[in-house]
Amino acid sequence: MTAYDAFLADIYDHSPYFCQGRTRELDRFNAPYFRHLEGRSKSVLEFGSGTGMLTIPLATRGYGVTSVDNSPDMHDVLGAKLRDVEPQVAGRVEQVLADALTYRAPEPAETIVMPEGILIALPDRALQRALLESCHRNLAPGGRLMTDFFQPRFDLVHRDELTEFTRFRTPDGRAYLMTMRLRNDRYTQVQHWTATYAELAGGETVREVVVEVPFRYLTASEIELLLELCGFRVVELDTEYADRRGFFLVAEKT
Ligand SMILES: C[S@@+](CC[C@H](N)C(=O)[O-])C[C@H]1O[C@@H](n2cnc3c(N)ncnc32)[C@H](O)[C@@H]1O
C-alpha cells in the first residue's frame, strides 16, 4: 500500500499543500529542468512521476520518458491525462509500476529526473540513501540527476505542532474544507501531515477523508553529504527554488 492512494491521486493536482501551486505555475516550476536538459539526450528516466507534472511537458517537447512510480493510483491519473494528449506525445511515455529503490533500467540513463519530492516522501535517511544509490546505479558514467523537493517548514520546527485550515474547489466543482495538522519530530526530521478533507455540499459535510503523509526533510548540507556518499558531485544546488521554499539540484555521477 502507498500513501498515494486513489483519493489523494485524484485530488493531488488541485489540493493546497500538494500540487495546487505547481499546477498554477507549471512552466516556472519546470523551467530549471528544461534549462539543464538542453543539449542532453532526448531520453529521460523519471522516478516518482506522480500525476505527470513534468512527464507530460517533457513528452510534449519531444523527450522519451520512462516514468517509474510505485502507486497504481498515481499511474491511473497520469494514464488518463495521456489519453487526452496527442497520440504522438502519449507514445513517448512508458509508465512503469515499480519501486524506484530497486528498479533496474534496461540501459543506463543519461539523465534521471525526480520532480517534486519523491526523495522527501521517503520517511527515513536509509531509504533516501537507497534511492540515491538506485539513481547512481541506473545512470551512465557522467550521467546527471535532476530533482527538486521542499525545504522543511521552519516555523513547525520551532513549534512542533500546528493546525491550519483552508478551503478549495476542484475544477469539476467539488468544494472542500481542508484541515491540516502538522507535527514535527525534531530527532527523525520527519514532518507528519494529517490532512482531513471535508467535502461540502449545501452547507453540509457529505464525506470526510483523512490522508496521512510523512516527509523527511533534508537540509542543504545533508543532501550534499548524501550525494557525495553515493558517488555524485553537486553541479547546482538552488536554495531559492519555489520562492525559497524548495531546493532544485543537479548532481553528476562521478
Ligand atoms: C511527493 S509525490 C511527487 C509527485 C510527482 N513528482 C508530480 O509532480 O506529480 C511523490 C511520488 O513518488 C511516488 N513514490 C513514493 N515512493 C516511491 C518509490 N519507492 N518508488 C516509486 N515511486 C515512489 C509516489 O507514489 C508519488 O507519486
mmCIF file of C-alpha atoms and ligand atoms in Angstrom:
data_model
loop_
_atom_site.group_PDB
_atom_site.id
_atom_site.type_symbol
_atom_site.label_atom_id
_atom_site.label_comp_id
_atom_site.label_asym_id
_atom_site.label_seq_id
_atom_site.Cartn_x
_atom_site.Cartn_y
_atom_site.Cartn_z
ATOM 1 C CA MET A 1 0.000 0.000 0.000
ATOM 2 C CA THR A 2 1.259 3.503 -0.784
ATOM 3 C CA ALA A 3 0.168 6.763 0.835
ATOM 4 C CA TYR A 4 -0.625 7.981 -2.669
ATOM 5 C CA ASP A 5 -3.941 6.132 -2.912
ATOM 6 C CA ALA A 6 -6.981 6.759 -5.123
ATOM 7 C CA PHE A 7 -8.335 9.748 -3.163
ATOM 8 C CA LEU A 8 -5.024 11.609 -2.912
ATOM 9 C CA ALA A 9 -4.129 10.786 -6.541
ATOM 10 C CA ASP A 10 -7.482 12.164 -7.704
ATOM 11 C CA ILE A 11 -7.232 15.384 -5.714
ATOM 12 C CA TYR A 12 -3.443 15.832 -5.868
ATOM 13 C CA ASP A 13 -3.128 18.433 -8.656
ATOM 14 C CA HIS A 14 -5.784 20.705 -7.104
ATOM 15 C CA SER A 15 -5.099 20.362 -3.389
ATOM 16 C CA PRO A 16 -3.338 23.026 -1.345
ATOM 17 C CA TYR A 17 -0.142 21.650 0.263
ATOM 18 C CA PHE A 18 0.218 19.172 -2.609
ATOM 19 C CA CYS A 19 0.318 20.238 -6.276
ATOM 20 C CA GLN A 20 -2.092 23.226 -6.374
ATOM 21 C CA GLY A 21 0.756 25.773 -6.513
ATOM 22 C CA ARG A 22 2.659 23.812 -9.156
ATOM 23 C CA THR A 23 -0.444 23.347 -11.313
ATOM 24 C CA ARG A 24 -0.926 27.122 -11.359
ATOM 25 C CA GLU A 25 2.675 27.893 -12.351
ATOM 26 C CA LEU A 26 3.840 24.730 -14.022
ATOM 27 C CA ASP A 27 6.210 26.371 -16.512
ATOM 28 C CA ARG A 28 8.032 28.234 -13.754
ATOM 29 C CA PHE A 29 8.476 25.083 -11.650
ATOM 30 C CA ASN A 30 9.645 23.033 -14.650
ATOM 31 C CA ALA A 31 11.944 25.712 -16.144
ATOM 32 C CA PRO A 32 15.198 24.618 -14.414
ATOM 33 C CA TYR A 33 14.712 21.051 -15.648
ATOM 34 C CA PHE A 34 14.455 22.223 -19.254
ATOM 35 C CA ARG A 35 17.403 24.598 -18.826
ATOM 36 C CA HIS A 36 19.618 21.740 -17.597
ATOM 37 C CA LEU A 37 18.294 19.255 -20.162
ATOM 38 C CA GLU A 38 19.367 21.440 -23.082
ATOM 39 C CA GLY A 39 21.872 19.634 -25.268
ATOM 40 C CA ARG A 40 21.375 16.321 -23.473
ATOM 41 C CA SER A 41 19.880 13.040 -24.708
ATOM 42 C CA LYS A 42 16.159 13.160 -25.550
ATOM 43 C CA SER A 43 15.595 10.097 -23.401
ATOM 44 C CA VAL A 44 14.910 10.535 -19.685
ATOM 45 C CA LEU A 45 14.266 8.209 -16.742
ATOM 46 C CA GLU A 46 11.814 9.646 -14.207
ATOM 47 C CA PHE A 47 11.381 8.432 -10.617
ATOM 48 C CA GLY A 48 8.190 9.401 -8.741
ATOM 49 C CA SER A 49 6.344 10.633 -11.823
ATOM 50 C CA GLY A 50 3.099 11.067 -9.854
ATOM 51 C CA THR A 51 0.390 12.765 -11.854
ATOM 52 C CA GLY A 52 2.802 13.734 -14.624
ATOM 53 C CA MET A 53 3.522 17.367 -13.804
ATOM 54 C CA LEU A 54 6.902 17.038 -15.524
ATOM 55 C CA THR A 55 6.222 13.888 -17.580
ATOM 56 C CA ILE A 56 3.733 15.448 -19.973
ATOM 57 C CA PRO A 57 5.682 18.699 -20.573
ATOM 58 C CA LEU A 58 8.758 16.524 -21.279
ATOM 59 C CA ALA A 59 6.885 14.336 -23.770
ATOM 60 C CA THR A 60 5.311 17.420 -25.369
ATOM 61 C CA ARG A 61 8.821 18.758 -26.046
ATOM 62 C CA GLY A 62 9.885 15.530 -27.714
ATOM 63 C CA TYR A 63 11.521 13.675 -24.799
ATOM 64 C CA GLY A 64 11.016 9.944 -24.420
ATOM 65 C CA VAL A 65 10.187 9.375 -20.738
ATOM 66 C CA THR A 66 10.273 6.155 -18.719
ATOM 67 C CA SER A 67 8.097 7.087 -15.754
ATOM 68 C CA VAL A 68 8.563 4.934 -12.669
ATOM 69 C CA ASP A 69 6.139 5.243 -9.753
ATOM 70 C CA ASN A 70 5.009 2.646 -7.208
ATOM 71 C CA SER A 71 1.452 3.984 -6.857
ATOM 72 C CA PRO A 72 -1.071 2.408 -9.269
ATOM 73 C CA ASP A 73 -3.462 5.277 -8.480
ATOM 74 C CA MET A 74 -0.948 7.971 -9.473
ATOM 75 C CA HIS A 75 -0.321 5.979 -12.675
ATOM 76 C CA ASP A 76 -4.078 5.942 -13.357
ATOM 77 C CA VAL A 77 -4.223 9.755 -13.140
ATOM 78 C CA LEU A 78 -1.220 10.094 -15.454
ATOM 79 C CA GLY A 79 -2.707 7.465 -17.807
ATOM 80 C CA ALA A 80 -5.979 9.420 -18.020
ATOM 81 C CA LYS A 81 -4.062 12.614 -18.872
ATOM 82 C CA LEU A 82 -2.097 10.775 -21.551
ATOM 83 C CA ARG A 83 -5.370 9.719 -23.190
ATOM 84 C CA ASP A 84 -6.174 13.441 -23.596
ATOM 85 C CA VAL A 85 -2.961 14.441 -25.375
ATOM 86 C CA GLU A 86 -1.923 13.780 -28.964
ATOM 87 C CA PRO A 87 -1.120 10.081 -29.525
ATOM 88 C CA GLN A 88 2.368 11.065 -30.707
ATOM 89 C CA VAL A 89 3.036 12.741 -27.324
ATOM 90 C CA ALA A 90 1.446 9.934 -25.290
ATOM 91 C CA GLY A 91 3.527 7.414 -27.253
ATOM 92 C CA ARG A 92 6.716 8.928 -25.841
ATOM 93 C CA VAL A 93 5.796 7.965 -22.259
ATOM 94 C CA GLU A 94 6.329 4.492 -20.866
ATOM 95 C CA GLN A 95 4.605 4.057 -17.495
ATOM 96 C CA VAL A 96 6.343 1.602 -15.175
ATOM 97 C CA LEU A 97 4.742 0.480 -11.915
ATOM 98 C CA ALA A 98 7.814 -0.252 -9.795
ATOM 99 C CA ASP A 99 9.769 0.680 -6.703
ATOM 100 C CA ALA A 100 12.391 3.266 -7.688
ATOM 101 C CA LEU A 101 14.722 1.936 -4.977
ATOM 102 C CA THR A 102 15.105 -1.473 -6.618
ATOM 103 C CA TYR A 103 14.380 -0.544 -10.249
ATOM 104 C CA ARG A 104 16.978 -1.564 -12.843
ATOM 105 C CA ALA A 105 16.803 0.223 -16.180
ATOM 106 C CA PRO A 106 17.454 -1.965 -19.228
ATOM 107 C CA GLU A 107 20.038 0.631 -20.371
ATOM 108 C CA PRO A 108 21.921 3.141 -18.183
ATOM 109 C CA ALA A 109 20.268 6.553 -18.379
ATOM 110 C CA GLU A 110 21.986 9.826 -19.263
ATOM 111 C CA THR A 111 19.506 11.761 -17.139
ATOM 112 C CA ILE A 112 17.240 10.897 -14.209
ATOM 113 C CA VAL A 113 14.603 13.429 -13.144
ATOM 114 C CA MET A 114 12.749 13.286 -9.817
ATOM 115 C CA PRO A 115 10.267 16.160 -9.724
ATOM 116 C CA GLU A 116 8.553 17.425 -6.628
ATOM 117 C CA GLY A 117 9.648 15.440 -3.726
ATOM 118 C CA ILE A 118 9.927 11.649 -4.052
ATOM 119 C CA LEU A 119 13.151 11.970 -2.033
ATOM 120 C CA ILE A 120 11.483 13.587 0.977
ATOM 121 C CA ALA A 121 8.428 11.333 0.583
ATOM 122 C CA LEU A 122 10.716 8.505 1.780
ATOM 123 C CA PRO A 123 10.400 8.599 5.561
ATOM 124 C CA ASP A 124 13.959 7.837 6.701
ATOM 125 C CA ARG A 125 17.548 8.520 5.798
ATOM 126 C CA ALA A 126 18.351 4.891 4.870
ATOM 127 C CA LEU A 127 15.560 4.870 2.256
ATOM 128 C CA GLN A 128 16.630 8.271 0.932
ATOM 129 C CA ARG A 129 20.171 6.979 0.584
ATOM 130 C CA ALA A 130 18.873 3.809 -1.147
ATOM 131 C CA LEU A 131 17.040 6.000 -3.685
ATOM 132 C CA LEU A 132 20.195 7.998 -4.436
ATOM 133 C CA GLU A 133 22.119 4.723 -4.787
ATOM 134 C CA SER A 134 19.488 3.498 -7.245
ATOM 135 C CA CYS A 135 19.937 6.730 -9.232
ATOM 136 C CA HIS A 136 23.695 6.154 -9.264
ATOM 137 C CA ARG A 137 23.249 2.521 -10.390
ATOM 138 C CA ASN A 138 20.852 3.472 -13.176
ATOM 139 C CA LEU A 139 22.939 6.328 -14.577
ATOM 140 C CA ALA A 140 25.667 6.066 -17.205
ATOM 141 C CA PRO A 141 29.111 7.437 -16.202
ATOM 142 C CA GLY A 142 28.853 11.241 -16.203
ATOM 143 C CA GLY A 143 25.041 10.949 -16.127
ATOM 144 C CA ARG A 144 23.060 13.555 -14.230
ATOM 145 C CA LEU A 145 20.344 13.507 -11.600
ATOM 146 C CA MET A 146 17.946 16.492 -11.531
ATOM 147 C CA THR A 147 15.488 16.860 -8.691
ATOM 148 C CA ASP A 148 13.501 19.290 -6.580
ATOM 149 C CA PHE A 149 11.950 18.947 -3.153
ATOM 150 C CA PHE A 150 10.589 21.175 -0.451
ATOM 151 C CA GLN A 151 12.549 22.608 2.440
ATOM 152 C CA PRO A 152 11.176 21.922 5.927
ATOM 153 C CA ARG A 153 8.549 24.208 7.412
ATOM 154 C CA PHE A 154 10.906 26.065 9.739
ATOM 155 C CA ASP A 155 8.005 27.558 11.732
ATOM 156 C CA LEU A 156 6.939 24.000 12.537
ATOM 157 C CA VAL A 157 10.458 23.049 13.637
ATOM 158 C CA HIS A 158 10.155 25.660 16.391
ATOM 159 C CA ARG A 159 6.586 24.877 17.399
ATOM 160 C CA ASP A 160 6.417 21.078 16.967
ATOM 161 C CA GLU A 161 2.702 21.157 16.073
ATOM 162 C CA LEU A 162 0.388 23.352 14.023
ATOM 163 C CA THR A 163 -3.151 23.111 12.683
ATOM 164 C CA GLU A 164 -4.175 25.082 9.604
ATOM 165 C CA PHE A 165 -7.432 25.376 7.663
ATOM 166 C CA THR A 166 -8.061 26.123 4.023
ATOM 167 C CA ARG A 167 -10.890 25.869 1.536
ATOM 168 C CA PHE A 168 -10.619 24.951 -2.122
ATOM 169 C CA ARG A 169 -12.651 23.758 -5.054
ATOM 170 C CA THR A 170 -11.725 21.185 -7.711
ATOM 171 C CA PRO A 171 -12.216 22.105 -11.407
ATOM 172 C CA ASP A 172 -15.254 19.786 -11.540
ATOM 173 C CA GLY A 173 -16.889 21.832 -8.760
ATOM 174 C CA ARG A 174 -16.350 19.826 -5.549
ATOM 175 C CA ALA A 175 -15.816 22.075 -2.508
ATOM 176 C CA TYR A 176 -13.537 21.068 0.380
ATOM 177 C CA LEU A 177 -12.648 22.358 3.795
ATOM 178 C CA MET A 178 -9.168 21.033 4.451
ATOM 179 C CA THR A 179 -7.810 20.773 7.987
ATOM 180 C CA MET A 180 -4.070 20.193 8.019
ATOM 181 C CA ARG A 181 -2.452 19.006 11.217
ATOM 182 C CA LEU A 182 1.326 19.224 11.014
ATOM 183 C CA ARG A 183 3.650 17.603 13.533
ATOM 184 C CA ASN A 184 7.408 17.881 13.630
ATOM 185 C CA ASP A 185 9.695 15.193 15.032
ATOM 186 C CA ARG A 186 12.945 17.006 15.663
ATOM 187 C CA TYR A 187 15.018 13.816 16.073
ATOM 188 C CA THR A 188 13.976 11.991 12.899
ATOM 189 C CA GLN A 189 13.485 15.232 10.884
ATOM 190 C CA VAL A 190 10.085 13.906 9.836
ATOM 191 C CA GLN A 191 7.181 16.319 9.480
ATOM 192 C CA HIS A 192 3.919 14.369 9.596
ATOM 193 C CA TRP A 193 0.958 15.735 7.651
ATOM 194 C CA THR A 194 -2.553 14.647 8.584
ATOM 195 C CA ALA A 195 -4.951 16.185 6.099
ATOM 196 C CA THR A 196 -8.680 15.913 6.707
ATOM 197 C CA TYR A 197 -10.722 16.708 3.622
ATOM 198 C CA ALA A 198 -14.362 17.539 4.383
ATOM 199 C CA GLU A 199 -16.354 17.601 1.166
ATOM 200 C CA LEU A 200 -19.105 20.207 1.423
ATOM 201 C CA ALA A 201 -22.439 20.408 -0.354
ATOM 202 C CA GLY A 202 -25.324 22.692 0.575
ATOM 203 C CA GLY A 203 -23.572 23.733 3.789
ATOM 204 C CA GLU A 204 -23.235 20.090 4.954
ATOM 205 C CA THR A 205 -20.242 17.755 5.114
ATOM 206 C CA VAL A 206 -21.124 14.897 2.761
ATOM 207 C CA ARG A 207 -17.857 12.957 3.063
ATOM 208 C CA GLU A 208 -14.671 13.119 5.113
ATOM 209 C CA VAL A 209 -11.355 11.582 4.066
ATOM 210 C CA VAL A 210 -8.149 11.556 6.115
ATOM 211 C CA VAL A 211 -4.776 11.370 4.375
ATOM 212 C CA GLU A 212 -1.532 10.805 6.314
ATOM 213 C CA VAL A 213 1.806 11.553 4.676
ATOM 214 C CA PRO A 214 5.242 11.779 6.317
ATOM 215 C CA PHE A 215 8.019 13.882 4.794
ATOM 216 C CA ARG A 216 11.604 13.546 5.945
ATOM 217 C CA TYR A 217 13.172 16.881 5.323
ATOM 218 C CA LEU A 218 16.710 17.431 4.179
ATOM 219 C CA THR A 219 18.920 20.432 4.746
ATOM 220 C CA ALA A 220 21.287 21.617 2.003
ATOM 221 C CA SER A 221 24.313 20.243 3.887
ATOM 222 C CA GLU A 222 22.737 16.820 4.432
ATOM 223 C CA ILE A 223 21.749 16.341 0.793
ATOM 224 C CA GLU A 224 25.250 17.382 -0.287
ATOM 225 C CA LEU A 225 26.735 14.803 2.080
ATOM 226 C CA LEU A 226 24.337 12.043 0.959
ATOM 227 C CA LEU A 227 25.129 12.729 -2.685
ATOM 228 C CA GLU A 228 28.849 12.588 -2.005
ATOM 229 C CA LEU A 229 28.440 9.275 -0.108
ATOM 230 C CA CYS A 230 26.503 7.853 -3.078
ATOM 231 C CA GLY A 231 29.128 8.844 -5.661
ATOM 232 C CA PHE A 232 27.827 12.160 -7.007
ATOM 233 C CA ARG A 233 29.278 15.642 -7.314
ATOM 234 C CA VAL A 234 26.890 18.558 -6.925
ATOM 235 C CA VAL A 235 26.642 20.673 -10.100
ATOM 236 C CA GLU A 236 23.977 23.088 -8.838
ATOM 237 C CA LEU A 237 22.013 23.453 -5.626
ATOM 238 C CA ASP A 238 19.484 26.265 -5.922
ATOM 239 C CA THR A 239 18.095 27.201 -2.500
ATOM 240 C CA GLU A 240 15.880 29.942 -3.984
ATOM 241 C CA TYR A 241 13.688 27.464 -5.896
ATOM 242 C CA ALA A 242 9.911 27.863 -5.435
ATOM 243 C CA ASP A 243 10.259 31.263 -3.762
ATOM 244 C CA ARG A 244 12.861 29.875 -1.327
ATOM 245 C CA ARG A 245 10.529 27.092 -0.179
ATOM 246 C CA GLY A 246 12.290 24.396 -2.179
ATOM 247 C CA PHE A 247 15.630 23.082 -3.417
ATOM 248 C CA PHE A 248 16.425 22.363 -7.051
ATOM 249 C CA LEU A 249 19.530 20.319 -7.564
ATOM 250 C CA VAL A 250 21.633 18.790 -10.297
ATOM 251 C CA ALA A 251 24.277 16.186 -9.452
ATOM 252 C CA GLU A 252 26.649 14.269 -11.691
ATOM 253 C CA LYS A 253 27.696 10.648 -11.307
ATOM 254 C CA THR A 254 31.433 10.576 -10.670
HETATM 255 C C1 LIG B 1 5.504 13.983 -3.480
HETATM 256 S S1 LIG B 1 4.915 12.972 -4.809
HETATM 257 C C2 LIG B 1 5.604 13.699 -6.267
HETATM 258 C C3 LIG B 1 4.655 13.646 -7.416
HETATM 259 C C4 LIG B 1 5.154 13.961 -8.809
HETATM 260 N N1 LIG B 1 6.563 14.152 -8.936
HETATM 261 C C5 LIG B 1 4.376 15.058 -9.507
HETATM 262 O O1 LIG B 1 4.957 16.067 -9.874
HETATM 263 O O2 LIG B 1 3.169 14.890 -9.654
HETATM 264 C C6 LIG B 1 5.856 11.544 -4.609
HETATM 265 C C7 LIG B 1 5.611 10.485 -5.687
HETATM 266 O O3 LIG B 1 6.594 9.464 -5.514
HETATM 267 C C8 LIG B 1 5.966 8.201 -5.573
HETATM 268 N N2 LIG B 1 6.787 7.283 -4.786
HETATM 269 C C9 LIG B 1 6.979 7.280 -3.439
HETATM 270 N N3 LIG B 1 7.818 6.284 -3.098
HETATM 271 C C10 LIG B 1 8.167 5.652 -4.241
HETATM 272 C C11 LIG B 1 9.009 4.553 -4.552
HETATM 273 N N4 LIG B 1 9.669 3.886 -3.592
HETATM 274 N N5 LIG B 1 9.154 4.166 -5.850
HETATM 275 C C12 LIG B 1 8.482 4.827 -6.830
HETATM 276 N N6 LIG B 1 7.668 5.882 -6.600
HETATM 277 C C13 LIG B 1 7.516 6.285 -5.329
HETATM 278 C C14 LIG B 1 4.570 8.428 -5.020
HETATM 279 O O4 LIG B 1 3.670 7.426 -5.446
HETATM 280 C C15 LIG B 1 4.246 9.803 -5.592
HETATM 281 O O5 LIG B 1 3.669 9.723 -6.874
#
